[in-house]
XYZ file of C-alpha atoms in Angstrom:
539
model
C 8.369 46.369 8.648
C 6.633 42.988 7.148
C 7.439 44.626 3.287
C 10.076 46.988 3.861
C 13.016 44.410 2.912
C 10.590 43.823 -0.688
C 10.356 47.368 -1.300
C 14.304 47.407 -1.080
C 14.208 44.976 -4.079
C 11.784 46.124 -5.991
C 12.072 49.879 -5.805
C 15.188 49.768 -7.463
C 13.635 48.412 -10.720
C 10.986 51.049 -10.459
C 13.775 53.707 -10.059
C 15.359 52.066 -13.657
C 12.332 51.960 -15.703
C 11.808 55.619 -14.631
C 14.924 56.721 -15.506
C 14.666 55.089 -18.941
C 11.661 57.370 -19.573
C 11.691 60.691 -21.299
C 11.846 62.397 -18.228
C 12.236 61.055 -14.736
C 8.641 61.608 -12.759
C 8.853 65.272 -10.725
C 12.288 65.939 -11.277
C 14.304 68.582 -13.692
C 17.694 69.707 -14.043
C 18.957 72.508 -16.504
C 19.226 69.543 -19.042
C 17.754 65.878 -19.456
C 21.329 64.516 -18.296
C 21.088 66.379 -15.298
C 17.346 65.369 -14.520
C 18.375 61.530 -14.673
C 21.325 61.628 -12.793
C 19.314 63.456 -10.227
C 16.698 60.982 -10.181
C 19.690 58.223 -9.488
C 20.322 60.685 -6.175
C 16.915 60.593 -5.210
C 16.239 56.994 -5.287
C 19.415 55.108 -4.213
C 19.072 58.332 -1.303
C 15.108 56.457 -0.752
C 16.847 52.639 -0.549
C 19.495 53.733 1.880
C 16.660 55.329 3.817
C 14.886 52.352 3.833
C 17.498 50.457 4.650
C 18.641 52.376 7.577
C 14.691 52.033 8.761
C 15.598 48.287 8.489
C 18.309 48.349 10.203
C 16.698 50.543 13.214
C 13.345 48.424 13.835
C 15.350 45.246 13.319
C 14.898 43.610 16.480
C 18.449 43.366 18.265
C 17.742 41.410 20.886
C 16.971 38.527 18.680
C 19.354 38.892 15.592
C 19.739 35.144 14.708
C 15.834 35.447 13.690
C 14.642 36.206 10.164
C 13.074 39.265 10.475
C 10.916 41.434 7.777
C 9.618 38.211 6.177
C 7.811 37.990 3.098
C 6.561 34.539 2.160
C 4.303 33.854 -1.061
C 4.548 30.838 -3.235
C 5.589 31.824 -6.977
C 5.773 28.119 -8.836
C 3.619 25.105 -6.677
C 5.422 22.861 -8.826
C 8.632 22.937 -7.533
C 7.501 24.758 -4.439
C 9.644 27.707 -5.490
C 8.877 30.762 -2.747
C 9.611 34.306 -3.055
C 10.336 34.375 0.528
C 12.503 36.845 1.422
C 13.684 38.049 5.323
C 16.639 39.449 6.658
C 18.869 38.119 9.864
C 22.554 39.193 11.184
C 24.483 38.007 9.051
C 22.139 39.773 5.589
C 21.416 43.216 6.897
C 25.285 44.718 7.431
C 25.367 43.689 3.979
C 22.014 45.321 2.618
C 22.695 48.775 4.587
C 26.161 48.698 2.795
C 24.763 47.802 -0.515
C 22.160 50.699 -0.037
C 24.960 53.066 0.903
C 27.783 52.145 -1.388
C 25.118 52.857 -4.531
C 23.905 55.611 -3.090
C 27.957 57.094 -2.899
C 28.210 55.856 -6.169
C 25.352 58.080 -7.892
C 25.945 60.797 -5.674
C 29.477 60.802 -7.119
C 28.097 60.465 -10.225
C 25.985 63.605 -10.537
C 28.903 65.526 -10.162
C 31.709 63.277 -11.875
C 29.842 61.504 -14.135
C 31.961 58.871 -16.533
C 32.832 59.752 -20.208
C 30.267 57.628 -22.215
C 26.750 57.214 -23.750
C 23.743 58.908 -22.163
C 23.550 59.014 -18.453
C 19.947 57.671 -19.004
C 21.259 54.179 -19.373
C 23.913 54.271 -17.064
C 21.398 55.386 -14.053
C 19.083 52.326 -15.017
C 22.104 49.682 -15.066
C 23.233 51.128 -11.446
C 19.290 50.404 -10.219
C 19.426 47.292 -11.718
C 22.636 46.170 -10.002
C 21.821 47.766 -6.892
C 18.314 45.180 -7.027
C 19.966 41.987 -7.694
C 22.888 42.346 -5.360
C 19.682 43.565 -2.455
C 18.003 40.818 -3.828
C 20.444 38.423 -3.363
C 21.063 39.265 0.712
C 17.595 39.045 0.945
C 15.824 36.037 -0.554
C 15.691 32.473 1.361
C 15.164 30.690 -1.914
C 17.845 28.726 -3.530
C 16.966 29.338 -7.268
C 15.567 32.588 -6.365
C 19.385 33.143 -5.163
C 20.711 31.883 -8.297
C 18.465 34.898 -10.420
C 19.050 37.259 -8.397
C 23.210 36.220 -8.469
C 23.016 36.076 -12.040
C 21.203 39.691 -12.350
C 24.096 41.690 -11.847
C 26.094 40.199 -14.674
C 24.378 42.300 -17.511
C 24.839 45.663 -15.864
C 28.038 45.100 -14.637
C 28.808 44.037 -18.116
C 27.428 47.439 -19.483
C 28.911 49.918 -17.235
C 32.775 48.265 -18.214
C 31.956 47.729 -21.907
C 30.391 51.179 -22.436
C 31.485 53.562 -19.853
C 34.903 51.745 -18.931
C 38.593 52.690 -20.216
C 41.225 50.885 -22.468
C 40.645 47.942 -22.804
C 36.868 47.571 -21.376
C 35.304 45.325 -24.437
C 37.687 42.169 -23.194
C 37.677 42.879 -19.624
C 33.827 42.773 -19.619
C 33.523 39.748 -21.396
C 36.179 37.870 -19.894
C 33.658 38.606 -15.930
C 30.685 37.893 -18.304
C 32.405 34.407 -19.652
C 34.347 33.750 -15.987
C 30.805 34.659 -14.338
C 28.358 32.349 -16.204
C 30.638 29.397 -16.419
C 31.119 29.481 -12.684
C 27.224 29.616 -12.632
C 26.197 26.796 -14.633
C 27.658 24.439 -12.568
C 26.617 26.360 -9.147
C 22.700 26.076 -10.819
C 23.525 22.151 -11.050
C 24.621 22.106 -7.423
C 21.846 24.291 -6.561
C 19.389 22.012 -7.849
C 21.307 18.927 -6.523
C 20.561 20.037 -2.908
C 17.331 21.258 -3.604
C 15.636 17.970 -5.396
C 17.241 15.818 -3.004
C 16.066 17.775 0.391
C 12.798 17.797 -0.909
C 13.106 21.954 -0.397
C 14.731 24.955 -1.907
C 13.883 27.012 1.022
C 17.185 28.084 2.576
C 15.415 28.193 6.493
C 14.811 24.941 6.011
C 17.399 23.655 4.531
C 19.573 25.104 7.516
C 17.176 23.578 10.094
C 17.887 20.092 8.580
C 21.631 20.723 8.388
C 22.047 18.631 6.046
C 20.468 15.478 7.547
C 18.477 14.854 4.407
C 20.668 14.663 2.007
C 23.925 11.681 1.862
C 27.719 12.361 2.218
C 28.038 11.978 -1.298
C 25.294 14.491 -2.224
C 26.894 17.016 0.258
C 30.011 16.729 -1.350
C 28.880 17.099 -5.383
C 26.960 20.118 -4.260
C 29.876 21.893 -2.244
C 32.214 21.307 -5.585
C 29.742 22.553 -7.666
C 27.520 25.528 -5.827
C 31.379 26.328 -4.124
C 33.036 26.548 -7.604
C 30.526 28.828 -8.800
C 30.407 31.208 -5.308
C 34.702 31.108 -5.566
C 34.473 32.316 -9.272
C 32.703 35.188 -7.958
C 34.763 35.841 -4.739
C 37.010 35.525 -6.221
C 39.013 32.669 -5.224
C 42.987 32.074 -6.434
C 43.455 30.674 -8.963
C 39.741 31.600 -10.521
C 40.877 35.281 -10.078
C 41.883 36.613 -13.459
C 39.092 38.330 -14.370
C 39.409 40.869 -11.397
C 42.156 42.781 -11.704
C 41.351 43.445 -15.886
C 37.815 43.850 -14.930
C 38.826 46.723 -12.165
C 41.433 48.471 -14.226
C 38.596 48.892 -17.183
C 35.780 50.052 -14.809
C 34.900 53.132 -14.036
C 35.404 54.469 -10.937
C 31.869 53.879 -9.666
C 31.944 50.291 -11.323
C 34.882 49.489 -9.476
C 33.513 50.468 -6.244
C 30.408 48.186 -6.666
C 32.345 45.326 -7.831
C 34.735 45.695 -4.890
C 32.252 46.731 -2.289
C 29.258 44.349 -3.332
C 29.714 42.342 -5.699
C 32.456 40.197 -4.251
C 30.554 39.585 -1.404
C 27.726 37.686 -3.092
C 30.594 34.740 -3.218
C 31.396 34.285 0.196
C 27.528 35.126 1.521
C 26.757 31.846 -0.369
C 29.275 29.748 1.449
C 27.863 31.019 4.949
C 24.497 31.260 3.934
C 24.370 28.170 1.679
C 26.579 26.074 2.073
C 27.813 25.811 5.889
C 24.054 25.437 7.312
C 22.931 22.411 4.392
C 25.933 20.543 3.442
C 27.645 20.751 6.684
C 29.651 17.225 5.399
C 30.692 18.544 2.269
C 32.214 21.812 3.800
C 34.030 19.949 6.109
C 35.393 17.690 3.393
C 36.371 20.474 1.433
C 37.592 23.011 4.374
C 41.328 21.815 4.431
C 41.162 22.570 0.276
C 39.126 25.917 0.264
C 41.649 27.080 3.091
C 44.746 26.105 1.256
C 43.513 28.155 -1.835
C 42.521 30.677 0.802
C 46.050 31.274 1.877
C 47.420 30.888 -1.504
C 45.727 34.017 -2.737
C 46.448 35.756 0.327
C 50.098 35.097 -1.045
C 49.868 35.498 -4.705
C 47.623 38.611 -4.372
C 50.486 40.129 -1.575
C 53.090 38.766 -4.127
C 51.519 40.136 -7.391
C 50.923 44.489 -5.306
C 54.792 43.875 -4.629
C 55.577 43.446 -7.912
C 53.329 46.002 -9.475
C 54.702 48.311 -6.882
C 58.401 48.587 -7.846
C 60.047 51.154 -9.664
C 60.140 50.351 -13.217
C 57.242 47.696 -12.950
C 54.351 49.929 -14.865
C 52.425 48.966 -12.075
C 49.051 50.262 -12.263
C 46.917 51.654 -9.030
C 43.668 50.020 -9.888
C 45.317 46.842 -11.070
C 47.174 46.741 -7.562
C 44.027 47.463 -5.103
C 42.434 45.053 -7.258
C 45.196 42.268 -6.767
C 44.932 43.507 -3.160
C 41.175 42.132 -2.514
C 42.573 38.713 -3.883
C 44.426 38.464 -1.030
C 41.602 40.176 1.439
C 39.207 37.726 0.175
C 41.758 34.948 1.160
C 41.237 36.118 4.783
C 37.499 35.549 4.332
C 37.565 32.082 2.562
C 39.999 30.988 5.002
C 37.462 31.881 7.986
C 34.699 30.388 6.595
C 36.807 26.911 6.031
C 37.735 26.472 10.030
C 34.005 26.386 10.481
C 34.134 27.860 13.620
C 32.137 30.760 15.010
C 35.003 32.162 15.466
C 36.848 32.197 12.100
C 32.720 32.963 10.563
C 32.497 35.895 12.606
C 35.896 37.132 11.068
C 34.921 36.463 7.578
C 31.833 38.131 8.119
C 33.305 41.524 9.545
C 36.093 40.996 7.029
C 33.554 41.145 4.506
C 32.201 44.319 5.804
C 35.590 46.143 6.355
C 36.528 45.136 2.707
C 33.619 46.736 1.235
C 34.625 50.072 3.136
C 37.702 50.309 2.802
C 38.038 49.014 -0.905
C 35.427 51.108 -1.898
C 37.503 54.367 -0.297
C 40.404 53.118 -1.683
C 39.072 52.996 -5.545
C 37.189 56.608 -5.617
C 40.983 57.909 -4.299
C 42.691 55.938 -6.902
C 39.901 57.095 -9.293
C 40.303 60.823 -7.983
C 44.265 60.552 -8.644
C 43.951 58.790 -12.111
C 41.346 62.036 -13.233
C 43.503 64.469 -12.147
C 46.567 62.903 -13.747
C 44.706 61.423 -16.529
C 46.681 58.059 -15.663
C 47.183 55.950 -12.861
C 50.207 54.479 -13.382
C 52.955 54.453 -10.326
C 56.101 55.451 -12.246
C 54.290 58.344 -13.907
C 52.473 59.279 -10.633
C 55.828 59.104 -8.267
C 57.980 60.955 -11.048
C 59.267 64.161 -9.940
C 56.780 65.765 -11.933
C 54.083 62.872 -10.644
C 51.749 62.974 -7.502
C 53.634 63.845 -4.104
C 49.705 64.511 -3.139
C 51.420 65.118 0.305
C 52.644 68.693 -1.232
C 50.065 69.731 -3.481
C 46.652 67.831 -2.890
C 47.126 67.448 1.201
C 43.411 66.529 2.092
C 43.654 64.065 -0.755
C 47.263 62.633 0.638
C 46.143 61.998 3.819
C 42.721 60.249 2.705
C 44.808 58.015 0.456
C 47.156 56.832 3.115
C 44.215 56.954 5.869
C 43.193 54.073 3.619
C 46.038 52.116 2.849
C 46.503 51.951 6.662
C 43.057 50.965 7.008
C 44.012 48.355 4.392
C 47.115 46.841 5.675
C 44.989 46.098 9.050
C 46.134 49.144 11.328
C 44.821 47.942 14.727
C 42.002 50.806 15.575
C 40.721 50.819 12.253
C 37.920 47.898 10.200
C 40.273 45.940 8.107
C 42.231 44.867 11.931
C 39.698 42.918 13.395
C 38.364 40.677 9.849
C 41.853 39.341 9.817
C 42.388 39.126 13.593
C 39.132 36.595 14.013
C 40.099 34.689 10.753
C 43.994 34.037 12.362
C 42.659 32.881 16.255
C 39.398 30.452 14.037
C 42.574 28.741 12.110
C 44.280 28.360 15.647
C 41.329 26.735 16.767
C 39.288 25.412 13.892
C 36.491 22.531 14.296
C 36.666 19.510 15.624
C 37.570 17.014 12.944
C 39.931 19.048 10.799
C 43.603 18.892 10.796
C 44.828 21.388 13.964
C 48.292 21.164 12.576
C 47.635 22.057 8.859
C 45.549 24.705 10.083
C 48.099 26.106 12.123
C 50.403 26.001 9.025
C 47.832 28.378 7.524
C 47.417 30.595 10.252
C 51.353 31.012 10.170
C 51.303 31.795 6.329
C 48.173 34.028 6.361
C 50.002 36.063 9.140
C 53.019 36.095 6.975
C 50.503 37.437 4.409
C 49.762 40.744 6.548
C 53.174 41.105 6.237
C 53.622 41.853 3.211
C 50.053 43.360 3.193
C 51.848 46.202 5.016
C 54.734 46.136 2.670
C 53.195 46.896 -0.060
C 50.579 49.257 0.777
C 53.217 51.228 3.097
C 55.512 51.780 -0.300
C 52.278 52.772 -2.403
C 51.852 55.729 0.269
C 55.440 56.218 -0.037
C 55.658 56.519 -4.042
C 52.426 58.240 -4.827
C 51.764 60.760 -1.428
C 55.255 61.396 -1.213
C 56.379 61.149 -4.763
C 59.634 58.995 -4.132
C 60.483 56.080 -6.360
C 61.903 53.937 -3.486
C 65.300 52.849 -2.572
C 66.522 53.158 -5.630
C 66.551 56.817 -6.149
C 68.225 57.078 -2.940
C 72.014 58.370 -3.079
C 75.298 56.410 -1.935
C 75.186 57.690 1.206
C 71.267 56.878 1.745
C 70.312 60.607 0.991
C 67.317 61.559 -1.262
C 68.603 63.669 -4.216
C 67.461 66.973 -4.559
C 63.784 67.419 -5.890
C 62.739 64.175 -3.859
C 59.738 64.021 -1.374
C 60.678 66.429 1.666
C 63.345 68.501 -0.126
C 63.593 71.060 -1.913
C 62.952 71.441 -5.771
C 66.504 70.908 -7.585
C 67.743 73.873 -9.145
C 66.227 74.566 -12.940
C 63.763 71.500 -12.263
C 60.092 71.520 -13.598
C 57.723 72.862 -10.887
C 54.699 70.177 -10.987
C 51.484 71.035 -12.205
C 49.187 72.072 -9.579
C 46.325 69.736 -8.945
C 42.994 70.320 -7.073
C 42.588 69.071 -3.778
C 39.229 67.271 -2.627
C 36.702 68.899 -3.853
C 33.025 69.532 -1.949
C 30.928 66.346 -3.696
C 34.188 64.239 -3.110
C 34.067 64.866 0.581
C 30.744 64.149 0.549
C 31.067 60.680 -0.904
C 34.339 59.729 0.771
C 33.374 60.599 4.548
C 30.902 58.316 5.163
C 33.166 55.668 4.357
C 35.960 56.541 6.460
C 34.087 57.365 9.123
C 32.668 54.091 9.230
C 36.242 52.582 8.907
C 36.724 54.126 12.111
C 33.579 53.280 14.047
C 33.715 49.338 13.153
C 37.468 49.616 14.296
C 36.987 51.247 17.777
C 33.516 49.713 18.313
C 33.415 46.194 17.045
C 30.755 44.937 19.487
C 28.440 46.730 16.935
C 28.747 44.299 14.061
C 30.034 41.335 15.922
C 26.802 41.680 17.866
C 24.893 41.211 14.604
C 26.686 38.250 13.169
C 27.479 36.147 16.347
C 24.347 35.000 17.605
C 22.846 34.138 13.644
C 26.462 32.145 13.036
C 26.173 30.559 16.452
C 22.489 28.831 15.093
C 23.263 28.878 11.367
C 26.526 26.044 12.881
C 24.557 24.657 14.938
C 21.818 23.413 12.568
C 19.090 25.936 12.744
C 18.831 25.539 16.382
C 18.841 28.450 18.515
């Protein structure tokens, strides 16, 4: 168990430079493309299996310890470790790194994105699959910061060279957002680290912060947090998501959703709460206002896409959607509670699973239609997937549901433990203006609902909303549920969810499921590490 969690980073990078040979060691396909897409099967399949080992020797009984340790020093000088281990709150994260890119190439062999060789693209997946692994896994503060910064160049890649219109801007505007964010987190990063004497994150969490002043704490929480929020991302530092996703790939966007993302607010918990304990709580009352504002403006911004005659696009929605989910996680992380952690941390988890479902559908509907594009797809001659792609229907509402925070299902209980840590949040914050952004955030679900509930309605059932509605309130002839008027264009037929799609789609709505009816597995994970990560390292 002592290396496992390194051979989860490293293998990956083995797995790329293979690929980018002439032929990927003891595998073949009836061409090279089908050899190195293969080989993308076989080893993200090998990580996920490794993880899962992981996950079933970790030791349960003691999940607040770091477990499958690896601890050699790399530069004496600044006593820079590659010390790597894994706790409660890391490994949910690594097992759905491992199986998100596994999905993804699996998806792949079969679907695989117009573009250059698949030779390249395989590699850039391994890569980003290492540095997100890497950056759950290492207990080094600048050792965090390379692995953070790894995924920028193949994220860059797979939206500049296997993305849609528009994918040269979109990847250099998360390339320029990215690295500017980072500069200043590197300046924090080093802030905390020179001044503590330590870079080491155990450490630095055992201290809590005693060794370093107020004023320290807070220049390093407005830098290191400026550069995590970029990444989250946090309103108003948001812009770059929704062009990013609606570029991407369909595999691209389900890494940047799934994993990506959550490299932001595992900083904060990891980071930031346990060594600048001051800071955060300086900063709380801010980070949760911004919190709730994006829950607002990223609610606000589906609704608008949403409406008939709005050229809303799907991606471009879902991806204003995660603005808002990732409001629900920054706003449990500010009430500093165990609580409102706990939330973020499961909210984090259901995000991943859910978002991730949601873009292969939306992918699946845009290749099918060649567009995703809500007018087009809830025209008469549009989706109504309800009538002619049932299996795929049902799995795009299953998620939207799941979305919207259907109790039963992931995305309920993220949101539920954010809402009762506001009600409660630390001793030493503001109760009141807390309970002002409970009250909005709830608000927030709200319209959560609303909008997801009409994108079911428009693109499963093919309506365009109230508006195409009669005088009398009935739907005109040809709508969703009635008959085909008289002379009118029968729709295309479309195929339904095919065998590999299944494949790569069950998994995560199965798992949708089990965190929703059996919390007590993940919350029994987190609670005990956030319980001693708050409480200064002590168990």
């Amino acid at each position: 168990m002592q290396f496992l969690l390194a051979f989860l980073v490293v293998a990956p990078l083995l797995g790329a430079v293979a690929a980018l040979l002439p032929a990927p060691p003891g595998l073949k396909g009836r061409n090279p493309d089908q050899a190195v897409l293969r080989h993308g099967v076989t080893v993200t399949g090998v990580i996920l299996l490794a993880a899962l080992v992981l996950a079933a020797g970790f030791d349960h009984d003691h999940p607040a310890t770091m477990q499958a340790t690896t601890d050699i020093s790399w530069i004496p000088a600044l006593d820079v470790r590659i010390h790597l281990g894994t706790d409660g709150i890391s490994l949910p994260l690594l097992v759905l790194t491992a199986l998100l890119t596994f999905l993804c190439a699996l998806y792949s062999y079969f679907k695989m994105p117009a573009g250059p060789s698949p030779r390249a693209f395989v590699a850039l997946i391994l890569v980003l699959e290492s540095g997100t692994l890497a950056s759950f896994a290492v207990l080094d503060l600048l050792l965090f910061f390379l692995a953070f910064e790894m995924v920028l160049i193949p994220m860059y890649f797979l939206i500049a060279r296997w993305g849609g219109e528009g994918k040269q801007a979109a990847a250099w505007k998360f390339v320029l957002y990215t690295l500017l964010g980072s500069v200043v987190m590197l300046l924090g990063l080093l802030l905390i680290g020179l001044n503590a004497g330590t870079f080491d994150m155990v450490a630095l969490a055992t201290d809590n912060g005693r060794s370093l002043t107020t004023s320290v704490q807070v220049t390093a929480v407005l830098a290191v947090g400026l550069g995590l929020a970029v990444k989250t991302p946090m309103w108003p530092l948001h812009s770059w998501l929704p062009d990013a996703h609606t570029a991407a790939p369909t595999v691209g966007s389900v890494l940047l959703a799934g994993v990506l993302l959550k490299m932001g607010t595992y900083g904060f918990v990891r980071i930031l709460l346990p060594a600048a304990p001051e800071g955060m709580h300086t900063f709380a009352p801010y980070l949760a206002a911004l919190a709730v504002a994006g829950i607002l403006y990223g609610s606000l911004a589906c609704l608008a896409l949403v409406r008939p005659g709005a050229k809303g696009d799907l991606k471009r929605l879902i991806a204003y959607s995660s603005v808002g989910h990732m409001g629900f996680v920054l706003l449990g992380i500010a009430t500093m509670t165990p609580t409102g952690v706990n939330g973020a941390l499961f909210a984090n988890i259901a995000h991943g699973l859910i978002t991730g479902l949601l873009f292969f559908l939306v992918g699946a509907v845009k290749d099918r239609h060649g567009t995703a594009d809500l007018d087009t797809l809830a025209g008469a001659t549009g989706a109504a997937l309800y009538g002619r792609a049932p299996r795929l229907g049902a799995l795009l509402a299953f998620a939207a549901v799941a979305s919207l925070g259907l109790p039963g299902l992931a995305g309920f209980w993220g949101e539920m433990l954010t809402l009762f840590g506001a009600f409660d949040p630390a001793p030493g914050l503001s109760r009141p203006a807390f309970l002002t952004f409970m009250s909005v955030a709830a608000f927030g679900t709200l319209l959560t609902a609303g909008y997801m509930l009409l994108v079911v309605r428009r693109v499963c059932m093919g309506g365009h909303g109230p508006e195409s509605l009669g005088a009398a309130g009935d739907e005109p002839a040809g709508a969703a549920g009635g008959p085909p008027a008289t002379g009118a264009a029968r729709p295309r037929p479309i195929p339904d969810v095919q065998g590999y799609e299944f494949a790569a789609w069950t998994p995560l709505a199965a798992l949708t499921v089990l965190a929703g009816l059996w919390p007590a597995v993940l919350l029994g994970l987190t609670d005990p590490a956030v319980q001693k990560l708050l409480a200064g390292g002590k168990s």
